[in-house]
Coordinates of C-alpha atoms in Angstrom, one line a residue:
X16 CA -3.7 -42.0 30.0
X17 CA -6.7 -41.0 31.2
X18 CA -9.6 -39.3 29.2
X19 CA -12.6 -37.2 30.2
X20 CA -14.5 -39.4 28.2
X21 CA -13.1 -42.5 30.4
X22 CA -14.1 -39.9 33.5
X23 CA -17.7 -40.1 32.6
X24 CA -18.3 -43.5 31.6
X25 CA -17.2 -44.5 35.1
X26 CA -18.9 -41.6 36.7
X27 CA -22.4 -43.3 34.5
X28 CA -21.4 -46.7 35.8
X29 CA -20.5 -45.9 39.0
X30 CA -22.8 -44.1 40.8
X31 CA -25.9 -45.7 40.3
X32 CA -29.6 -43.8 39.5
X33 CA -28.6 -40.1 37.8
X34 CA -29.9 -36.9 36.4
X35 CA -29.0 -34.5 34.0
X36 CA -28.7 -30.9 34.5
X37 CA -28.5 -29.1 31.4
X38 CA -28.4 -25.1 30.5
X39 CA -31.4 -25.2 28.1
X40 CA -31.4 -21.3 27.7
X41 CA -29.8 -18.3 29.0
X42 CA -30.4 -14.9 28.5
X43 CA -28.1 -11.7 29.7
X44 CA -24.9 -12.2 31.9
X45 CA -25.0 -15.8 33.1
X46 CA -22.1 -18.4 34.6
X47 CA -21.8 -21.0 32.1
X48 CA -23.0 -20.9 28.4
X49 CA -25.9 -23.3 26.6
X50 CA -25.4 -26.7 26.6
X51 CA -23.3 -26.9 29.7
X52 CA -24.2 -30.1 31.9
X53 CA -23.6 -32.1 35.0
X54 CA -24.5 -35.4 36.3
X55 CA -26.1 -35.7 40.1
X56 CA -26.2 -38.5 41.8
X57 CA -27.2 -39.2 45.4
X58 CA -23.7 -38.2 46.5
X59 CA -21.7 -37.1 44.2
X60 CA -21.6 -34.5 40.9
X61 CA -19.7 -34.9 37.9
X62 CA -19.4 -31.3 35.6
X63 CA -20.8 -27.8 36.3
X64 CA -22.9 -25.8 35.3
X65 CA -21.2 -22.4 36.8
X66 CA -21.3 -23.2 40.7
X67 CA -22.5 -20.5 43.4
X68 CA -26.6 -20.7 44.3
X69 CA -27.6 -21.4 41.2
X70 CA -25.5 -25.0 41.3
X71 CA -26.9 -25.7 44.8
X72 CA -31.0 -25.1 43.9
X73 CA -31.0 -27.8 40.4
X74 CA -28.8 -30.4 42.4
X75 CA -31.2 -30.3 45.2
X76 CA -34.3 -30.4 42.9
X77 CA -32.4 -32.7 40.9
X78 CA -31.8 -34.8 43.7
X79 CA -36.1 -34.5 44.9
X80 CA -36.3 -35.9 40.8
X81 CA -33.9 -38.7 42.0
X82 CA -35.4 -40.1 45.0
X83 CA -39.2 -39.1 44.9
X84 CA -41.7 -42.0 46.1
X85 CA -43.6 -40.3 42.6
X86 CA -40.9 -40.8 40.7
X87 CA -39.9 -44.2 41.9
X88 CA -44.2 -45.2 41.4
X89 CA -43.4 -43.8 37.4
X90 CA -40.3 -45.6 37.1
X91 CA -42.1 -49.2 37.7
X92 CA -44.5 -47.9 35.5
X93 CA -42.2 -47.0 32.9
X94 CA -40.9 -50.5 33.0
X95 CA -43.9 -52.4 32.6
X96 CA -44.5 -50.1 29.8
X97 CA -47.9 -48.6 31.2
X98 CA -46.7 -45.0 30.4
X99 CA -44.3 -42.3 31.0
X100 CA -44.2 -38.9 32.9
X101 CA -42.7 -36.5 34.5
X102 CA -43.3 -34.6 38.5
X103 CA -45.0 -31.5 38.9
X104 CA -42.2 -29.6 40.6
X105 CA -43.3 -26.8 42.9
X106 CA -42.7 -22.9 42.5
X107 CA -40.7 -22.1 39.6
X108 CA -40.9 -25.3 38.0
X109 CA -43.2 -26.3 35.4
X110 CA -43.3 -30.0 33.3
X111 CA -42.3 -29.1 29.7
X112 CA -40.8 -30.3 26.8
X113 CA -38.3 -27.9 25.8
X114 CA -36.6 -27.0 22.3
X115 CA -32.7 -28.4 22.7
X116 CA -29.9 -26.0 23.1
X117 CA -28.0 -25.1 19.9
X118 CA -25.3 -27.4 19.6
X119 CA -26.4 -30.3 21.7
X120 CA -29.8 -31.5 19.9
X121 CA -27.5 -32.9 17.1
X122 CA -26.1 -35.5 19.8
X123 CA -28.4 -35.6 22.1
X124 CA -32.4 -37.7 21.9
X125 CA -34.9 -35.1 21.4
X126 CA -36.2 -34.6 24.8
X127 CA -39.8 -34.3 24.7
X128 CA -41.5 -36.8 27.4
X129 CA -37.8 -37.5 28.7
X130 CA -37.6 -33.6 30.4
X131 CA -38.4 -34.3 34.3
X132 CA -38.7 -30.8 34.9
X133 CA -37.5 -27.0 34.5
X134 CA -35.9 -24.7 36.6
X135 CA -36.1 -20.6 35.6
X136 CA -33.7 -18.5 37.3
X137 CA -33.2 -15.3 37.7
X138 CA -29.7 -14.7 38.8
X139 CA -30.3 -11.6 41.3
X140 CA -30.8 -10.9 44.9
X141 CA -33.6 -13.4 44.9
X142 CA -31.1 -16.2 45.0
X143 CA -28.0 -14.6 46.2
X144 CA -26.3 -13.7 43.1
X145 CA -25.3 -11.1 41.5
X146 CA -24.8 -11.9 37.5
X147 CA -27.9 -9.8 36.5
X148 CA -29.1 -12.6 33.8
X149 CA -31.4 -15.8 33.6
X150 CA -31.0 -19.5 33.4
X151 CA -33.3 -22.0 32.1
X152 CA -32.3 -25.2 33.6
X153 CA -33.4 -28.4 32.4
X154 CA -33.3 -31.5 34.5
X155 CA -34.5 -35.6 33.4
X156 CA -33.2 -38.9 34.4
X157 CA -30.4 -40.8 32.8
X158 CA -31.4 -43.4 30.9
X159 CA -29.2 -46.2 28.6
X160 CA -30.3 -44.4 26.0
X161 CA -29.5 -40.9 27.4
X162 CA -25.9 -42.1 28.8
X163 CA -25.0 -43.7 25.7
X164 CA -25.8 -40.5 24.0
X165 CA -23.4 -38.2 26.3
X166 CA -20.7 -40.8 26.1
X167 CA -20.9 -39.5 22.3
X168 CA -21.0 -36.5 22.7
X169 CA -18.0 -36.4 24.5
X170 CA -16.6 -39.0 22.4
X171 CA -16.8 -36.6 19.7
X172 CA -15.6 -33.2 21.5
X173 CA -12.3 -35.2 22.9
X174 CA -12.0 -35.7 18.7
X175 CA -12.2 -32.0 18.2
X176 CA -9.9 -31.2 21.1
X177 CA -6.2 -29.1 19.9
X178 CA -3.4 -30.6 20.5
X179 CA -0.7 -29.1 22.7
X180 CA 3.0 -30.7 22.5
X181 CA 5.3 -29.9 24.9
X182 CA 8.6 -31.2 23.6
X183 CA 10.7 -31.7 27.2
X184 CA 9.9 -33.1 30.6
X185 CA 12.4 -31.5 32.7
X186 CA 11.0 -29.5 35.8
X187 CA 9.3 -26.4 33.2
X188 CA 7.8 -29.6 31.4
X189 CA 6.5 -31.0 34.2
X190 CA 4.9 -28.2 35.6
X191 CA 3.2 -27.1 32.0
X192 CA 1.7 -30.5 31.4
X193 CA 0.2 -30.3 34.6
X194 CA -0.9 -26.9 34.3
X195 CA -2.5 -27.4 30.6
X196 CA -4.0 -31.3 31.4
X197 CA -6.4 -29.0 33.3
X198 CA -7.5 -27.2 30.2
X199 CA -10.3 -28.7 27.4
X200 CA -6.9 -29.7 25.1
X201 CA -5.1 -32.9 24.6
X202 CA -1.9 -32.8 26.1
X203 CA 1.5 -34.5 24.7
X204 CA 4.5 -34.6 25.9
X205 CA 7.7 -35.6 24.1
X206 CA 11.0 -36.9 24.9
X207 CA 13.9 -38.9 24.4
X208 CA 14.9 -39.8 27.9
X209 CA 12.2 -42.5 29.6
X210 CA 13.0 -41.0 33.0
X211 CA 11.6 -37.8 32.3
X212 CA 8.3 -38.8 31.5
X213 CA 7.7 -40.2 34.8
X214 CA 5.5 -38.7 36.8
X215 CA 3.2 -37.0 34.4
X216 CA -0.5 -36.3 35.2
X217 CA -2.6 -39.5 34.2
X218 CA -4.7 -37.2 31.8
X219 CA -1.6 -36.8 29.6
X220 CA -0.3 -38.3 26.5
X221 CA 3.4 -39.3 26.7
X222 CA 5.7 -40.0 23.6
X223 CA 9.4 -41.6 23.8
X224 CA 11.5 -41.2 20.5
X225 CA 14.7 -40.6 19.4
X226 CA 13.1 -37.9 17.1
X227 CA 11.1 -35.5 18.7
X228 CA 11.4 -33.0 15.3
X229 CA 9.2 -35.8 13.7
X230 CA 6.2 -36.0 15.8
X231 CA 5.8 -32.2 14.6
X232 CA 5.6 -33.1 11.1
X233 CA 2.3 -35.9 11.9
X234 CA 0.6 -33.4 14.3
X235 CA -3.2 -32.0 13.1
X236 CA -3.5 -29.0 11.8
X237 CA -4.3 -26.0 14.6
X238 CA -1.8 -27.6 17.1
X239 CA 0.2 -25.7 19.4
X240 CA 4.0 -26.6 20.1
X241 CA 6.1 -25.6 23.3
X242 CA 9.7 -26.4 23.3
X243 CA 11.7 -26.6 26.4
X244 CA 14.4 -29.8 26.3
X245 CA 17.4 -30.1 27.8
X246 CA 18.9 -29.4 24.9
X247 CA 20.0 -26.1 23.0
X248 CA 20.8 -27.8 19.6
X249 CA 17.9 -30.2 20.2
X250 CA 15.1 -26.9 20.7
X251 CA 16.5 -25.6 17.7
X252 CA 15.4 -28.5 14.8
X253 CA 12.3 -28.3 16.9
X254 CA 11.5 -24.7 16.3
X255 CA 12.3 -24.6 13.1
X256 CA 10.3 -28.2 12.4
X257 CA 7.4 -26.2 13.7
X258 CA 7.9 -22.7 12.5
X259 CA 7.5 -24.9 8.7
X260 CA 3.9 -25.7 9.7
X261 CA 1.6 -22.4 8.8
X262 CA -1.4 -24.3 10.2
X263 CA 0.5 -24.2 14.3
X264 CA -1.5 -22.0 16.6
X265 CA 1.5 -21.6 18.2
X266 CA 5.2 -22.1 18.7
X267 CA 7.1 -21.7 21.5
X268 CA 10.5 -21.6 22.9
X269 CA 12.0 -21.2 26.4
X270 CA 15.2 -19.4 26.7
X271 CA 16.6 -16.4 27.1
X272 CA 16.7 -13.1 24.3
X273 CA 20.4 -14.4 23.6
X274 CA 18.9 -17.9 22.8
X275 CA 16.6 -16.1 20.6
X276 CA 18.9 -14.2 18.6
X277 CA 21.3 -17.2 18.3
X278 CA 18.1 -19.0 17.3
X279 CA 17.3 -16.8 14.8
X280 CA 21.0 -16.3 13.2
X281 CA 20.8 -20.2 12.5
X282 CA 17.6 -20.3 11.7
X283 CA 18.2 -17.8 8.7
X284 CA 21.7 -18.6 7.3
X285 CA 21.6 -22.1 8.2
X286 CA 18.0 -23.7 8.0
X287 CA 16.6 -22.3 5.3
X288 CA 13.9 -20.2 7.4
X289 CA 12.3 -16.9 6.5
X290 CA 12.3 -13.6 8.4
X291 CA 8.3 -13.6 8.4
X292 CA 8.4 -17.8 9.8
X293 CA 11.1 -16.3 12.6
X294 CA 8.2 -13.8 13.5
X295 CA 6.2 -16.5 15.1
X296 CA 7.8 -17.3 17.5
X297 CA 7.0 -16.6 20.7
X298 CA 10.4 -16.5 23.2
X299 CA 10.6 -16.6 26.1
X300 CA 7.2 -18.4 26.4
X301 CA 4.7 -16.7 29.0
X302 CA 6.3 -13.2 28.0
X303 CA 8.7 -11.4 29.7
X304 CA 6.4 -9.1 31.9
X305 CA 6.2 -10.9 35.1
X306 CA 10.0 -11.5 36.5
X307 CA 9.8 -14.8 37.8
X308 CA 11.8 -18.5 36.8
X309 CA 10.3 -20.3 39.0
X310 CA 9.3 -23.6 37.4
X311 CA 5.2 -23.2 38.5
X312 CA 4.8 -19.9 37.2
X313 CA 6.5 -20.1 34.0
X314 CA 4.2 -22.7 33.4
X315 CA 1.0 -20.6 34.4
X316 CA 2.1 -18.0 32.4
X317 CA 3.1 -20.3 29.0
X318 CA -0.4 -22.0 29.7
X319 CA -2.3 -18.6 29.8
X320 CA -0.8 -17.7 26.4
X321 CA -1.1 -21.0 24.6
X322 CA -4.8 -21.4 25.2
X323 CA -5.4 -17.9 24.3
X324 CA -3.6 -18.5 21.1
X325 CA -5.3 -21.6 20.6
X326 CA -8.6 -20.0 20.9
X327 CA -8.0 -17.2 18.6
X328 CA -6.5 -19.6 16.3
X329 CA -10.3 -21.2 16.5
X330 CA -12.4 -18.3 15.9
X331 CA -10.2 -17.1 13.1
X332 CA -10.7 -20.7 11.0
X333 CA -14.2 -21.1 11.6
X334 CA -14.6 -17.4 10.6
X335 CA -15.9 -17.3 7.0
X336 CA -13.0 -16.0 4.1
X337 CA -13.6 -13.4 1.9
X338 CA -14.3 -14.2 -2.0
X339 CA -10.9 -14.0 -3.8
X340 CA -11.3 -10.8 -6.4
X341 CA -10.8 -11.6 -9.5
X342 CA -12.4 -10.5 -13.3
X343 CA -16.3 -11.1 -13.8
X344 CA -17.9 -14.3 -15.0
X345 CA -18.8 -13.5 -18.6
X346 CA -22.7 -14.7 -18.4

């Protein structure tokens, strides 16, 4: 398995002499959000930091910062430990320390002498674009010290990541894990045939056992489940494994409305489950609206609606609960 972290540390120690381009600020309707990043190197970028002309102007000025003879005279300098600085960029740029975006100073070194420079852009006609907002774009070189900080950071994002488990590799299983290993989740896939775990994108997790309804009970809190075996009886423990856990995001079933309603007749008489558990469940995964079985978009669909549940799942735990009411505190 492959991991964005393991992405970036060989994107650091591959590619030679970098720079960091970080959103520092934005203000109005803008591409990407504070703190996004990406590395440029000579030839290569790794990340974004929302594309279109925007993108283009800090990886050129990024790539000036890289290969300046100025910069190259302050990088000897730095290393004899006569001083450090930064280059005076031309229009729009100014050296500046900067105050760290909001959710990245707490990983990050203060940046203070370490800012190379800063681009302010207006996202209008000027440049081609049309999102009506501003960008402050901060841009320095990639020290040890820097690229052993954004190792962990990312470290510690992948630790935050939900977990998505999609319990079946058949052709649906297949196509979801490929469609979800594209989104900022950690993917696992779970079987109990070896042969239908082959293939998998190298970004997700694979797990071979004999019980699959298990691997539900050990999963964190705020996961999300998908169930699509080979297997009728086999979906069923599943589901109702699942449907026990109040913390799931989301639980999900393939099938038809007759699967469901069988589903939920066992479910009810013989597994102990409740009417208000039953109610969610969401079958046939990726709703019924579009009329289409093909393998691909079943899986765009299901991946649409488990990251949407997954992020509203997010917002509402992290939104502060109200003060249970109860009798006043005699002072």
């Amino acid at each position: 398995m492959t991991s964005n972290v393991q992405s970036l540390k060989d994107f650091l120690a591959g590619h030679g002499r970098l720079a960091l381009v970080e959103v520092a600020a934005t203000k109005g309707s803008t591409p990407r959000e504070t703190g996004a990043f990406m590395l440029v190197s000579g030839s290569a970028i790794f990340g974004t930091i929302g594309g279109g002309q925007l993108e283009y102007m800090a990886i050129d000025k990024a790539r000036q910062l890289l290969f300046s003879p100025l910069e190259g005279e302050m990088a000897a300098k730095r290393s004899e430990g006569v001083g450090r600085g930064s280059t005076r960029p031309k229009k729009m740029l100014s050296t500046a320390a900067a105050t760290p975006p909001a959710g990245f100073a707490t990983t990050l070194p203060a940046r203070g002498r370490d800012v190379s420079a800063t681009l302010d852009i207006p996202l209008g006609p000027e440049i081609g674009q049309c999102c009506g907002g501003r960008v402050e774009v901060l841009i320095r070189l990639v020290d040890a010290t820097l690229a052993q900080a954004l190792v962990a950071a990312a470290e510690a994002e992948e630790a935050q990541l939900p977990h998505v488990y999609i319990f079946g590799g058949g052709h649906v299983g297949q196509a979801l894990a490929s469609a979800v290993a594209l989104l900022p989740v950690h993917v696992v896939v779970v079987e109990t045939r070896a042969e239908a775990l082959e293939g998998m994108p190298n970004t997700v997790e694979t797990c071979l056992t004999p019980m699959p309804e298990a691997v539900v009970r050990k999963a964190p809190a705020g996961a999300a489940f998908v169930i699509l075996t080979h297997d009728h009886a086999l979906d069923f423990l599943i589901v109702a494994e699942a449907l026990k856990r109040r913390d799931a995001a989301y639980v999900g079933m393939i099938g038809s409305k007759t699967k469901k309603a069988t589903f939920r007749n066992w479910f009810l008489k013989s597994a102990g489950g409740s009417e208000a558990e039953f109610a969610r469940l969401v079958s046939p995964i990726g709703g019924d609206a579009v009329k289409d079985k093909r393998p691909q978009v079943i899986a765009t669909l299901a991946a649409a609606e488990i990251i949407t549940a997954l992020v509203t799942n997010a917002v509402a735990s992290a939104a502060p609960h109200p003060a249970p009411r109860g009798k006043a505190m005699a002072g």
